[in-house]
Amino acid sequence: MGMTMTQKILAAHAGLETVVPGQLIEADLDIVLGNDVTTPVAINVFEEIGKQNVFDKSKVVIVPDHFSPNKDIQSATQCRRCRTFAAEKGIENYFELGEMGIEHALLPEKGLVTAGDLVIGADSHTCTYGALGAFSTGVGSTDMAAAMAGGKCWFKVPSAMLFRLHGKLNTYVSGKDLILHIIGKIGVDGALYKSMEFGGDGVASLTMDDRFTIANMAIEAGAKNGIFPVDEKTLEYIGAHSKKPYRVFEADADAVYDEVFDIDLSTIEQTVAFPHLPENTRTVEGLPEIKIDQVVIGSCTNGRIQDLRQAAEILKGRRVKKGVRLIVFPATQAIYLQAINEGLIQTFVEAGAAVSTPTCGPCLGGHMGILAAGERAVATTNRNFVGRMGHPESEVYLASPYVAAASAVLGRIAGTKEVLK
Amino acid sequence: MKVKGTVFKYGDNVDTDVIIPARYLNTSDPKELAAHCMEDIDTGFVSKVKTGDLIVGGKNFGCGSSREHAPIAIQASGVSCVIAESFARIFYRNAVNIGLPIVESPEAARAAAAGDTVSVDFTAGEIVNETKGETYRVPPFPEFMTKIIAAGGLVKALRAEENR
């Protein structure tokens, strides 16, 4: 029986010729990741395990990005715990404020993840690196601790769903619209326990930043991972960012999929997910008037340079609607600097936006942009659960940077057509 | 191994943000986390829950963030078991790893109502809803899982194994 891309990567890391769905395997890990929320719990467990050192100082990555810059004394204490642990154990890839970024934008940018890698991270959006042709998945703190100690993790080999993409996206439609469309179609548990594999001639038309956004939200359909085939664009990205050896895995021609979806990219429209689930999607065309209080552009989903360029394209020469708060947070320091050099930050500030240092803060209702009861936000983030960005009676609408920027200008949920007409 | 208690019933897609909102993740202290467990969907949970009680959910229980704080908060609230139609995969792993028993049973989950008395026998693979007088079969916990749950988590189970 042929194997999917995911199955091949798992087999290779378990030292096996083949694997089948449902099989339990133990696999070697290339990267083990944690942040300032999940790592302190993992340190407790690591100490309980009683091992002196981590399995490989170059393969553990700790990024204090959630409540950093420290939002209060307790967060400061958690960040210090990460910092002290990293120093004591000689962890090479600990990224301090000033050099850190949002973990899932930072690791690819620093070249820490490459094609064919097997990565676990104590953060659910670890699935982002599937864009590079790696297997990566989110775990909890105990798994992170055990992985830091032994460099291995057990997995149940997933079956797969294939999304065969054709053609190309229309102007002002992005990877975010595509993944929201898919989640709307299959539901928030539509890919539960499975891998979402992307393929077809349409992949070539998607930029790397689009692919990161799409793989990032695989978890919002319940998937174990999302993964893209490696093509010229992937290799160009890897060449520019990483010196690590990479390995290209391809799905077998006779790989078995539970389901196959054919998607004509030219039919995808600007899409918004309504509260309180990412599956509550509607196209932006013909929506009733939904007034908003805040717009958030950034996060591990949409805080990359393409996202900022798209938002700036809409905001250039326009103003954020009076009474609406726009917060823009570039995902990494390098992206921030690039945005400054390209004049994007100037565009944002002139439009009336607040620009923030990289942090996960507003996305998870941590800090830097919390919503009050009854407030409504459009966000380019990944979750719109009850209370996700603040008060349980606040609302989050998920959208692309284009739609978020257009909504900020008009003070209500709107597509780019309404602004550009 | 058996537990028994009163049911707290919730719907589909109970996410880890409502189990323990991120605004409380600046600590990993189980007691502090338990003080805010479920508060965004059920403000009465913390004051009403008693040791041994059960949470019953619908499909995709524990979806969203990978925060292990979610099963930790549930466990520290005194909850003896979570029954659901299905679980999100990271939550499932995390719950087992910290020694919180969870059981997938669409039948038992759909039938249970808030306030029902339910017992679960993990070794026999049996859920009994005493209020409704109904019994549901589930696969018994495999031996390794029973060991992890009995020891109070994966690491404790491994240490117990080493010290034998």
Coordinates of C-alpha atoms in Angstrom, one line a residue:
Chain A
M1 CA 0.0 0.0 0.0
G2 CA 1.4 3.4 -0.9
M3 CA 2.2 6.0 1.7
T4 CA 1.2 9.7 2.1
M5 CA 3.9 12.3 2.6
T6 CA 3.2 12.4 6.3
Q7 CA 3.4 8.6 6.6
K8 CA 6.8 8.6 4.8
I9 CA 8.3 11.2 7.1
L10 CA 7.1 9.3 10.1
A11 CA 8.4 6.0 8.8
A12 CA 11.8 7.5 8.1
H13 CA 12.1 8.9 11.6
A14 CA 11.0 5.7 13.2
G15 CA 13.6 3.7 11.2
L16 CA 10.9 1.8 9.4
E17 CA 10.4 0.9 5.7
T18 CA 6.7 1.4 5.8
V19 CA 3.9 2.4 8.2
V20 CA 0.2 2.1 8.0
P21 CA -2.6 4.3 9.5
G22 CA -3.3 3.4 13.1
Q23 CA 0.2 2.0 13.7
L24 CA 1.9 3.2 16.9
I25 CA 5.5 4.2 16.4
E26 CA 8.3 5.9 18.3
A27 CA 10.1 8.5 16.2
D28 CA 13.3 10.6 16.5
L29 CA 12.6 14.3 16.7
D30 CA 14.5 17.1 14.8
I31 CA 13.1 20.0 16.9
V32 CA 11.3 20.2 20.2
L33 CA 9.6 23.6 20.8
G34 CA 8.0 25.4 23.7
N35 CA 6.8 28.9 24.6
D36 CA 6.5 30.9 27.9
V37 CA 3.1 29.4 28.7
T38 CA 3.8 25.8 28.0
T39 CA 7.5 25.6 28.8
P40 CA 7.2 26.3 32.6
V41 CA 4.8 23.3 33.0
A42 CA 7.3 21.2 30.9
I43 CA 10.2 22.3 33.1
N44 CA 8.2 21.0 36.2
V45 CA 7.8 17.7 34.5
F46 CA 11.4 17.7 33.2
E47 CA 12.6 18.1 36.8
E48 CA 10.3 15.3 37.9
I49 CA 11.8 13.1 35.3
G50 CA 15.1 13.9 36.9
K51 CA 17.4 14.1 33.8
Q52 CA 20.3 16.5 34.0
N53 CA 20.5 17.6 30.4
V54 CA 18.3 17.9 27.4
F55 CA 18.9 15.3 24.6
D56 CA 20.4 17.8 22.2
K57 CA 21.1 21.5 23.0
S58 CA 20.7 22.5 19.4
K59 CA 17.3 20.8 18.9
V60 CA 15.3 22.4 21.8
V61 CA 13.8 25.8 20.9
I62 CA 12.3 28.1 23.5
V63 CA 10.5 31.3 22.5
P64 CA 8.9 33.5 25.1
D65 CA 6.3 35.0 22.8
H66 CA 2.9 34.7 24.5
F67 CA 3.0 37.1 27.4
S68 CA 6.1 38.8 26.3
P69 CA 7.0 41.6 26.8
N70 CA 6.1 40.5 30.3
K71 CA 2.5 41.6 30.9
D72 CA 2.6 41.2 34.7
I73 CA 4.6 39.9 37.6
Q74 CA 3.4 36.3 37.2
S75 CA 4.2 36.3 33.4
A76 CA 7.6 37.8 34.2
T77 CA 8.2 35.0 36.6
Q78 CA 7.2 32.4 33.9
C79 CA 9.5 34.0 31.3
R80 CA 12.3 34.1 33.8
R81 CA 11.8 30.4 34.4
C82 CA 12.2 29.7 30.7
R83 CA 15.3 32.0 30.5
T84 CA 17.0 30.4 33.5
F85 CA 16.3 26.9 32.3
A86 CA 17.6 27.7 28.9
A87 CA 20.8 29.1 30.4
E88 CA 21.3 26.2 32.8
K89 CA 20.9 23.6 30.1
G90 CA 22.9 25.5 27.5
I91 CA 19.9 25.6 25.1
E92 CA 21.2 27.2 21.9
N93 CA 17.9 28.3 20.5
Y94 CA 16.4 30.5 23.2
F95 CA 15.2 33.8 21.7
E96 CA 15.1 36.7 24.1
L97 CA 12.9 39.8 23.6
G98 CA 14.5 41.9 20.9
E99 CA 15.4 38.9 18.9
M100 CA 12.4 36.8 19.3
G101 CA 9.3 36.7 17.2
I102 CA 6.1 34.7 17.2
E103 CA 7.4 31.2 17.3
H104 CA 5.8 29.8 14.1
A105 CA 7.0 32.7 12.0
L106 CA 10.4 32.7 13.7
L107 CA 11.5 29.0 13.3
P108 CA 11.2 28.9 9.5
E109 CA 12.8 32.3 9.2
K110 CA 15.8 31.3 11.4
G111 CA 16.1 28.1 9.3
L112 CA 15.5 25.9 12.3
V113 CA 12.9 23.8 10.4
T114 CA 13.4 22.4 7.0
A115 CA 11.8 19.9 4.6
G116 CA 11.5 16.4 5.8
D117 CA 11.9 17.3 9.5
L118 CA 9.9 15.9 12.3
V119 CA 8.9 18.6 14.8
I120 CA 6.8 18.7 17.9
G121 CA 5.9 21.8 19.8
A122 CA 4.0 22.6 23.0
D123 CA 1.8 24.9 21.0
S124 CA -1.1 23.8 18.8
H125 CA -0.1 25.9 15.8
T126 CA 3.2 24.0 15.5
C127 CA 1.5 22.4 12.4
T128 CA 2.6 25.6 10.5
Y129 CA 5.9 24.0 9.3
G130 CA 3.9 21.6 7.1
A131 CA 4.3 24.5 4.6
L132 CA 8.0 23.5 4.3
G133 CA 7.2 19.8 3.7
A134 CA 7.9 18.9 7.3
F135 CA 5.8 16.9 9.7
S136 CA 5.0 19.0 12.6
T137 CA 2.3 18.8 15.3
G138 CA 1.3 20.3 18.6
V139 CA 1.5 18.5 21.9
G140 CA 1.2 19.3 25.6
S141 CA 3.8 20.1 28.2
T142 CA 4.4 16.6 29.4
D143 CA 5.1 15.4 25.9
M144 CA 7.5 18.3 25.5
A145 CA 9.3 17.4 28.7
A146 CA 9.7 13.8 27.7
A147 CA 10.9 14.8 24.3
M148 CA 13.5 17.2 25.8
A149 CA 14.7 14.3 27.9
G150 CA 14.8 11.6 25.3
G151 CA 14.5 13.2 21.8
K152 CA 11.7 10.8 20.9
C153 CA 8.0 10.8 20.9
W154 CA 5.3 8.2 20.2
F155 CA 2.7 8.7 17.4
K156 CA -0.3 7.0 16.0
V157 CA 0.2 7.1 12.3
P158 CA -2.6 9.2 10.9
S159 CA -4.7 8.5 7.8
A160 CA -5.1 11.4 5.4
M161 CA -7.4 13.7 3.5
L162 CA -6.1 15.1 0.2
F163 CA -7.0 18.6 -0.9
R164 CA -6.2 18.8 -4.6
L165 CA -5.9 22.5 -5.6
H166 CA -6.4 23.7 -9.2
G167 CA -5.8 27.0 -10.9
K168 CA -5.0 30.1 -9.0
L169 CA -6.6 32.5 -6.5
N170 CA -8.1 35.7 -7.7
T171 CA -6.6 39.1 -6.8
Y172 CA -7.3 40.2 -3.2
V173 CA -8.1 36.6 -2.3
S174 CA -5.4 34.9 -0.1
G175 CA -4.4 31.6 1.6
K176 CA -6.5 32.7 4.6
D177 CA -9.7 32.7 2.5
L178 CA -8.9 29.3 1.2
I179 CA -8.2 27.7 4.6
L180 CA -11.3 29.4 6.1
H181 CA -13.3 28.0 3.1
I182 CA -12.0 24.5 3.7
I183 CA -12.7 24.6 7.5
G184 CA -16.2 25.9 6.7
K185 CA -16.7 22.9 4.4
I186 CA -15.3 20.1 6.6
G187 CA -16.0 21.6 10.1
V188 CA -13.8 22.1 13.2
D189 CA -13.5 18.3 13.7
G190 CA -13.6 17.5 10.0
A191 CA -10.0 16.3 10.0
L192 CA -9.8 15.0 13.6
Y193 CA -6.7 12.8 14.1
K194 CA -5.9 13.0 10.4
S195 CA -3.3 14.7 8.3
M196 CA -4.5 17.3 5.7
E197 CA -2.3 16.9 2.7
F198 CA -2.3 19.5 -0.1
G199 CA -1.5 18.8 -3.7
G200 CA -2.5 19.5 -7.3
D201 CA -1.3 22.0 -9.9
G202 CA -2.7 24.9 -7.9
V203 CA -0.1 24.6 -5.1
A204 CA 2.6 26.2 -7.4
S205 CA 0.6 29.4 -7.5
L206 CA 0.5 29.8 -3.7
T207 CA 3.2 31.8 -2.1
M208 CA 5.2 30.5 0.9
D209 CA 3.4 32.9 3.1
D210 CA 0.0 31.6 1.9
R211 CA 1.2 28.1 2.6
F212 CA 2.3 29.0 6.1
T213 CA -1.2 30.4 6.8
I214 CA -3.0 27.4 5.4
A215 CA -0.8 24.8 7.3
N216 CA -1.1 26.9 10.4
M217 CA -4.9 26.5 10.6
A218 CA -5.0 22.7 9.9
I219 CA -5.4 22.4 13.7
E220 CA -8.7 24.4 13.4
A221 CA -10.1 21.5 11.5
G222 CA -8.9 19.1 14.2
A223 CA -6.0 17.8 12.0
K224 CA -2.8 16.3 13.4
N225 CA -0.9 18.2 10.7
G226 CA -1.2 19.9 7.4
I227 CA 1.5 19.4 4.8
F228 CA 2.5 20.8 1.3
P229 CA 4.6 19.1 -1.3
V230 CA 8.1 20.6 -1.7
D231 CA 8.5 22.6 -5.0
E232 CA 10.8 25.3 -6.4
K233 CA 9.3 27.9 -4.1
T234 CA 9.9 25.8 -1.0
L235 CA 13.5 25.1 -2.0
E236 CA 14.1 28.8 -2.7
Y237 CA 12.7 29.7 0.8
I238 CA 14.8 27.0 2.4
G239 CA 17.9 28.1 0.5
A240 CA 17.5 31.6 1.7
H241 CA 16.9 30.7 5.3
S242 CA 18.5 27.4 6.3
K243 CA 21.9 25.7 6.2
K244 CA 20.4 22.5 7.6
P245 CA 20.4 19.5 5.3
Y246 CA 16.9 18.9 4.0
R247 CA 15.1 15.8 2.6
V248 CA 12.3 15.9 0.1
F249 CA 9.5 13.3 0.6
E250 CA 6.8 12.8 -1.9
A251 CA 3.5 10.9 -1.5
D252 CA 3.4 7.6 -3.4
A253 CA 1.2 7.7 -6.5
D254 CA -0.9 4.9 -4.9
A255 CA -1.1 6.6 -1.5
V256 CA -4.4 6.0 0.2
Y257 CA -6.6 8.9 1.3
D258 CA -9.8 8.7 3.3
E259 CA -11.3 11.5 1.2
V260 CA -10.2 13.7 -1.7
F261 CA -11.4 17.2 -2.3
D262 CA -10.9 19.0 -5.6
I263 CA -10.8 22.8 -5.2
D264 CA -10.8 25.3 -8.0
L265 CA -8.9 28.2 -6.5
S266 CA -10.5 30.7 -8.8
T267 CA -13.9 30.0 -7.1
I268 CA -12.6 31.0 -3.6
E269 CA -14.0 34.4 -2.4
Q270 CA -13.1 36.6 0.5
T271 CA -14.3 34.7 3.5
V272 CA -15.0 35.5 7.2
A273 CA -15.5 33.1 10.1
F274 CA -18.3 34.3 12.4
P275 CA -18.2 33.8 16.2
H276 CA -17.7 31.4 17.9
L277 CA -16.1 28.8 15.7
P278 CA -13.7 28.9 12.7
E279 CA -16.2 26.7 10.8
N280 CA -18.9 29.4 10.8
T281 CA -17.8 30.9 7.5
R282 CA -19.5 33.2 5.1
T283 CA -18.3 35.0 2.0
V284 CA -17.9 38.7 2.6
E285 CA -20.2 39.6 -0.3
G286 CA -23.7 40.6 0.7
L287 CA -23.1 40.6 4.5
P288 CA -25.4 42.7 6.6
E289 CA -23.9 45.7 8.4
I290 CA -21.7 44.4 11.3
K291 CA -20.1 47.3 13.1
I292 CA -16.7 46.7 14.7
D293 CA -14.7 48.2 17.6
Q294 CA -11.2 46.7 16.9
V295 CA -9.2 45.2 14.1
V296 CA -6.1 43.0 14.7
I297 CA -3.6 42.3 11.9
G298 CA -0.8 39.9 12.7
S299 CA -0.2 36.6 14.6
C300 CA 1.4 33.2 13.6
T301 CA -1.4 32.9 11.0
N302 CA -1.1 36.3 9.3
G303 CA 1.8 38.4 10.6
R304 CA 4.3 37.8 7.7
I305 CA 5.6 40.3 5.2
Q306 CA 3.0 39.4 2.5
D307 CA 0.2 39.9 5.1
L308 CA 1.6 43.4 6.1
R309 CA 2.0 44.4 2.4
Q310 CA -1.6 43.4 1.7
A311 CA -2.9 45.3 4.6
A312 CA -0.8 48.4 3.7
E313 CA -2.0 48.3 0.1
I314 CA -5.6 48.8 1.4
L315 CA -4.6 51.3 4.1
K316 CA -2.3 53.5 1.9
G317 CA -3.8 57.0 1.7
R318 CA -6.8 56.0 3.8
R319 CA -7.7 56.4 7.5
V320 CA -9.0 53.9 10.0
K321 CA -12.6 54.7 10.7
K322 CA -13.1 57.0 13.7
G323 CA -14.0 55.0 16.8
V324 CA -12.2 51.8 15.5
R325 CA -8.9 50.7 17.0
L326 CA -6.5 49.0 14.6
I327 CA -3.5 47.0 16.0
V328 CA -0.8 45.7 13.7
F329 CA 1.8 43.3 15.0
P330 CA 4.5 42.1 12.7
A331 CA 5.4 38.4 13.6
T332 CA 9.2 38.8 13.9
Q333 CA 11.9 41.4 14.3
A334 CA 13.1 40.7 10.7
I335 CA 9.6 41.2 9.3
Y336 CA 9.2 44.4 11.4
L337 CA 12.4 45.8 10.0
Q338 CA 11.5 44.8 6.5
A339 CA 8.1 46.5 7.0
I340 CA 9.9 49.7 8.1
N341 CA 12.3 49.6 5.1
E342 CA 9.4 49.1 2.7
G343 CA 7.5 52.0 4.3
L344 CA 4.6 49.8 5.5
I345 CA 4.9 50.9 9.1
Q346 CA 4.7 54.5 8.0
T347 CA 1.5 53.7 6.1
F348 CA 0.0 52.0 9.2
V349 CA 0.8 54.8 11.5
E350 CA -0.4 57.4 9.0
A351 CA -3.7 55.5 8.7
G352 CA -4.1 55.6 12.5
A353 CA -3.0 52.1 13.5
A354 CA -1.1 51.2 16.6
V355 CA 1.9 49.1 15.7
S356 CA 3.2 46.6 18.3
T357 CA 6.4 44.6 18.8
P358 CA 6.0 40.9 18.0
T359 CA 3.8 39.0 20.5
C360 CA 1.0 36.5 20.6
G361 CA -0.7 38.8 23.1
P362 CA -4.0 40.0 21.5
C363 CA -4.7 36.7 19.6
L364 CA -5.3 34.7 22.7
G365 CA -6.7 37.5 24.9
G366 CA -3.4 37.7 26.8
H367 CA -2.6 41.4 26.6
M368 CA -2.0 44.3 24.1
G369 CA -5.6 44.5 22.8
I370 CA -8.2 42.8 25.0
L371 CA -11.9 43.2 24.2
A372 CA -14.6 44.5 26.6
A373 CA -18.0 42.9 27.0
G374 CA -20.1 43.5 23.8
E375 CA -17.1 44.5 21.7
R376 CA -16.5 43.1 18.2
A377 CA -13.2 42.5 16.4
V378 CA -12.1 41.5 13.0
A379 CA -8.8 39.6 13.4
T380 CA -6.4 37.9 11.0
T381 CA -5.7 35.4 13.8
N382 CA -6.9 31.8 14.0
R383 CA -9.5 31.3 16.7
N384 CA -12.8 33.0 17.5
F385 CA -13.9 30.9 20.5
V386 CA -16.0 32.4 23.3
G387 CA -13.7 34.8 25.2
R388 CA -10.7 34.2 23.0
M389 CA -9.7 37.8 22.8
G390 CA -11.1 39.0 26.1
H391 CA -14.5 39.2 27.7
P392 CA -16.7 36.1 27.1
E393 CA -19.4 38.4 25.7
S394 CA -17.0 39.8 23.0
E395 CA -16.9 38.6 19.4
V396 CA -14.1 37.8 17.0
Y397 CA -14.5 37.5 13.2
L398 CA -11.6 35.8 11.5
A399 CA -10.5 37.2 8.1
S400 CA -7.6 37.8 5.8
P401 CA -5.3 40.9 6.1
Y402 CA -7.1 42.4 3.0
V403 CA -10.5 42.1 4.6
A404 CA -9.3 43.2 8.0
A405 CA -7.8 46.3 6.5
A406 CA -10.9 47.1 4.5
S407 CA -13.0 46.6 7.6
A408 CA -10.8 49.0 9.6
V409 CA -11.3 51.7 7.0
L410 CA -15.1 51.3 6.9
G411 CA -15.7 50.5 10.6
R412 CA -17.7 47.4 9.6
I413 CA -17.0 44.0 8.1
A414 CA -16.2 44.7 4.5
G415 CA -14.5 43.2 1.5
T416 CA -11.8 45.1 -0.4
K417 CA -14.2 45.8 -3.3
E418 CA -16.1 48.4 -1.1
V419 CA -12.9 50.3 -0.4
L420 CA -11.3 50.1 -3.8
K421 CA -14.4 51.1 -5.8
Chain B
M1 CA -10.6 1.1 38.8
K2 CA -14.0 2.9 39.2
V3 CA -15.3 6.4 39.7
K4 CA -18.8 7.8 40.4
G5 CA -20.3 11.3 40.5
T6 CA -22.7 13.9 39.3
V7 CA -22.7 15.0 35.6
F8 CA -21.8 18.5 34.4
K9 CA -23.1 18.5 30.8
Y10 CA -21.8 20.6 27.9
G11 CA -22.2 20.7 24.1
D12 CA -19.9 20.1 21.1
N13 CA -16.5 21.7 20.6
V14 CA -15.8 22.7 24.2
D15 CA -12.4 24.4 23.6
T16 CA -9.4 24.8 25.9
D17 CA -10.0 28.5 25.9
V18 CA -13.2 28.1 27.8
I19 CA -11.9 25.3 29.9
I20 CA -9.2 27.7 31.2
P21 CA -9.1 31.2 29.6
A22 CA -5.6 32.5 28.5
R23 CA -5.9 35.4 30.9
Y24 CA -5.2 32.9 33.7
L25 CA -2.2 31.2 32.0
N26 CA 0.3 33.3 33.8
T27 CA 0.5 30.6 36.4
S28 CA 0.8 26.8 36.3
D29 CA -0.5 26.3 39.8
P30 CA -3.2 23.6 39.6
K31 CA -5.3 25.2 42.4
E32 CA -5.3 28.7 40.8
L33 CA -6.2 27.2 37.5
A34 CA -9.1 25.2 39.0
A35 CA -10.5 28.4 40.5
H36 CA -11.3 29.5 37.0
C37 CA -12.1 26.2 35.3
M38 CA -15.0 26.4 32.8
E39 CA -15.8 30.0 33.9
D40 CA -16.4 31.4 30.4
I41 CA -19.2 28.8 29.6
D42 CA -20.4 28.0 33.1
T43 CA -19.9 30.5 35.9
G44 CA -21.5 28.1 38.4
F45 CA -19.1 25.2 37.7
V46 CA -16.4 26.1 40.3
S47 CA -18.8 26.6 43.2
K48 CA -20.9 23.5 42.4
V49 CA -18.3 20.9 41.4
K50 CA -17.5 18.2 44.0
T51 CA -14.7 15.7 44.2
G52 CA -15.6 12.7 42.0
D53 CA -18.0 14.6 39.6
L54 CA -17.9 14.0 35.9
I55 CA -17.8 16.3 32.9
V56 CA -19.7 15.1 29.8
G57 CA -19.2 16.8 26.5
G58 CA -20.2 16.3 22.9
K59 CA -18.0 16.1 19.8
N60 CA -14.4 17.4 19.7
F61 CA -14.0 18.0 23.4
G62 CA -10.8 20.0 24.2
C63 CA -10.3 21.5 20.8
G64 CA -8.0 24.5 20.2
S65 CA -4.9 25.4 22.2
S66 CA -2.5 22.7 23.3
R67 CA -2.4 24.1 26.9
E68 CA -2.0 21.2 29.3
H69 CA -3.4 23.7 31.9
A70 CA -6.9 22.6 30.6
P71 CA -6.8 19.0 31.8
I72 CA -4.8 20.2 34.8
A73 CA -7.6 22.6 35.8
I74 CA -10.3 20.0 35.3
Q75 CA -8.3 17.4 37.4
A76 CA -7.6 19.9 40.1
S77 CA -11.3 20.8 40.3
G78 CA -11.9 17.2 41.5
V79 CA -13.4 15.9 38.3
S80 CA -12.9 12.1 38.2
C81 CA -13.5 11.5 34.5
V82 CA -14.5 13.3 31.2
I83 CA -16.8 11.5 28.9
A84 CA -17.4 12.8 25.4
E85 CA -18.6 11.8 21.9
S86 CA -15.0 12.5 20.7
F87 CA -11.9 14.3 21.9
A88 CA -9.5 16.7 20.1
R89 CA -6.2 14.8 19.8
I90 CA -3.9 17.1 21.8
F91 CA -6.3 17.2 24.7
Y92 CA -6.6 13.4 24.7
R93 CA -2.8 13.0 24.9
N94 CA -2.5 15.6 27.6
A95 CA -5.3 14.2 29.8
V96 CA -3.7 10.7 29.7
N97 CA -0.2 12.2 30.3
I98 CA -1.4 13.9 33.5
G99 CA -3.5 11.0 34.7
L100 CA -7.0 12.4 34.1
P101 CA -9.2 9.5 32.9
I102 CA -11.2 10.3 29.7
V103 CA -13.5 8.0 27.8
E104 CA -14.9 8.3 24.3
S105 CA -18.6 7.0 24.2
P106 CA -21.0 8.8 21.8
E107 CA -24.0 6.8 23.3
A108 CA -23.2 7.6 27.0
A109 CA -22.3 11.2 26.2
R110 CA -25.5 11.9 24.2
A111 CA -27.8 10.2 26.8
A112 CA -26.3 11.9 29.9
A113 CA -28.0 15.0 31.3
A114 CA -26.8 17.5 33.8
G115 CA -27.3 16.2 37.4
D116 CA -27.3 12.5 36.4
T117 CA -25.4 10.1 38.6
V118 CA -22.9 8.2 36.4
S119 CA -20.3 5.6 37.3
V120 CA -17.4 4.5 35.1
D121 CA -15.5 1.2 35.5
F122 CA -12.3 1.6 33.4
T123 CA -11.1 -1.9 33.8
A124 CA -14.4 -3.5 33.0
G125 CA -15.1 -1.0 30.2
E126 CA -18.5 0.0 31.5
I127 CA -20.4 3.3 31.9
V128 CA -23.5 3.1 34.1
N129 CA -26.0 6.1 34.1
E130 CA -27.7 5.2 37.4
T131 CA -30.3 8.0 36.9
K132 CA -31.4 6.7 33.6
G133 CA -30.8 3.0 34.4
E134 CA -28.7 2.5 31.3
T135 CA -25.4 0.8 30.8
Y136 CA -22.9 1.4 27.9
R137 CA -19.9 -0.7 26.9
V138 CA -16.6 1.0 26.1
P139 CA -13.2 -0.6 25.3
P140 CA -11.5 -1.3 28.7
F141 CA -8.4 0.8 29.3
P142 CA -5.3 -1.1 28.1
E143 CA -2.8 -2.0 30.9
F144 CA -0.4 0.8 30.2
M145 CA -3.2 3.4 30.5
T146 CA -4.5 2.0 33.7
K147 CA -0.9 2.2 35.1
I148 CA -0.6 5.8 34.0
I149 CA -4.0 6.8 35.5
A150 CA -3.4 4.9 38.7
A151 CA 0.1 6.5 39.2
G152 CA -1.3 10.0 38.5
G153 CA 0.4 10.6 35.2
L154 CA 3.0 9.4 32.7
V155 CA 6.1 10.6 34.5
K156 CA 4.9 9.2 37.9
A157 CA 4.1 5.9 36.2
L158 CA 7.6 5.8 34.6
R159 CA 9.2 6.5 38.0
A160 CA 7.1 3.9 39.7
E161 CA 8.3 1.4 37.0
E162 CA 12.0 2.4 37.6
N163 CA 11.7 2.0 41.4
R164 CA 10.2 -1.5 41.3

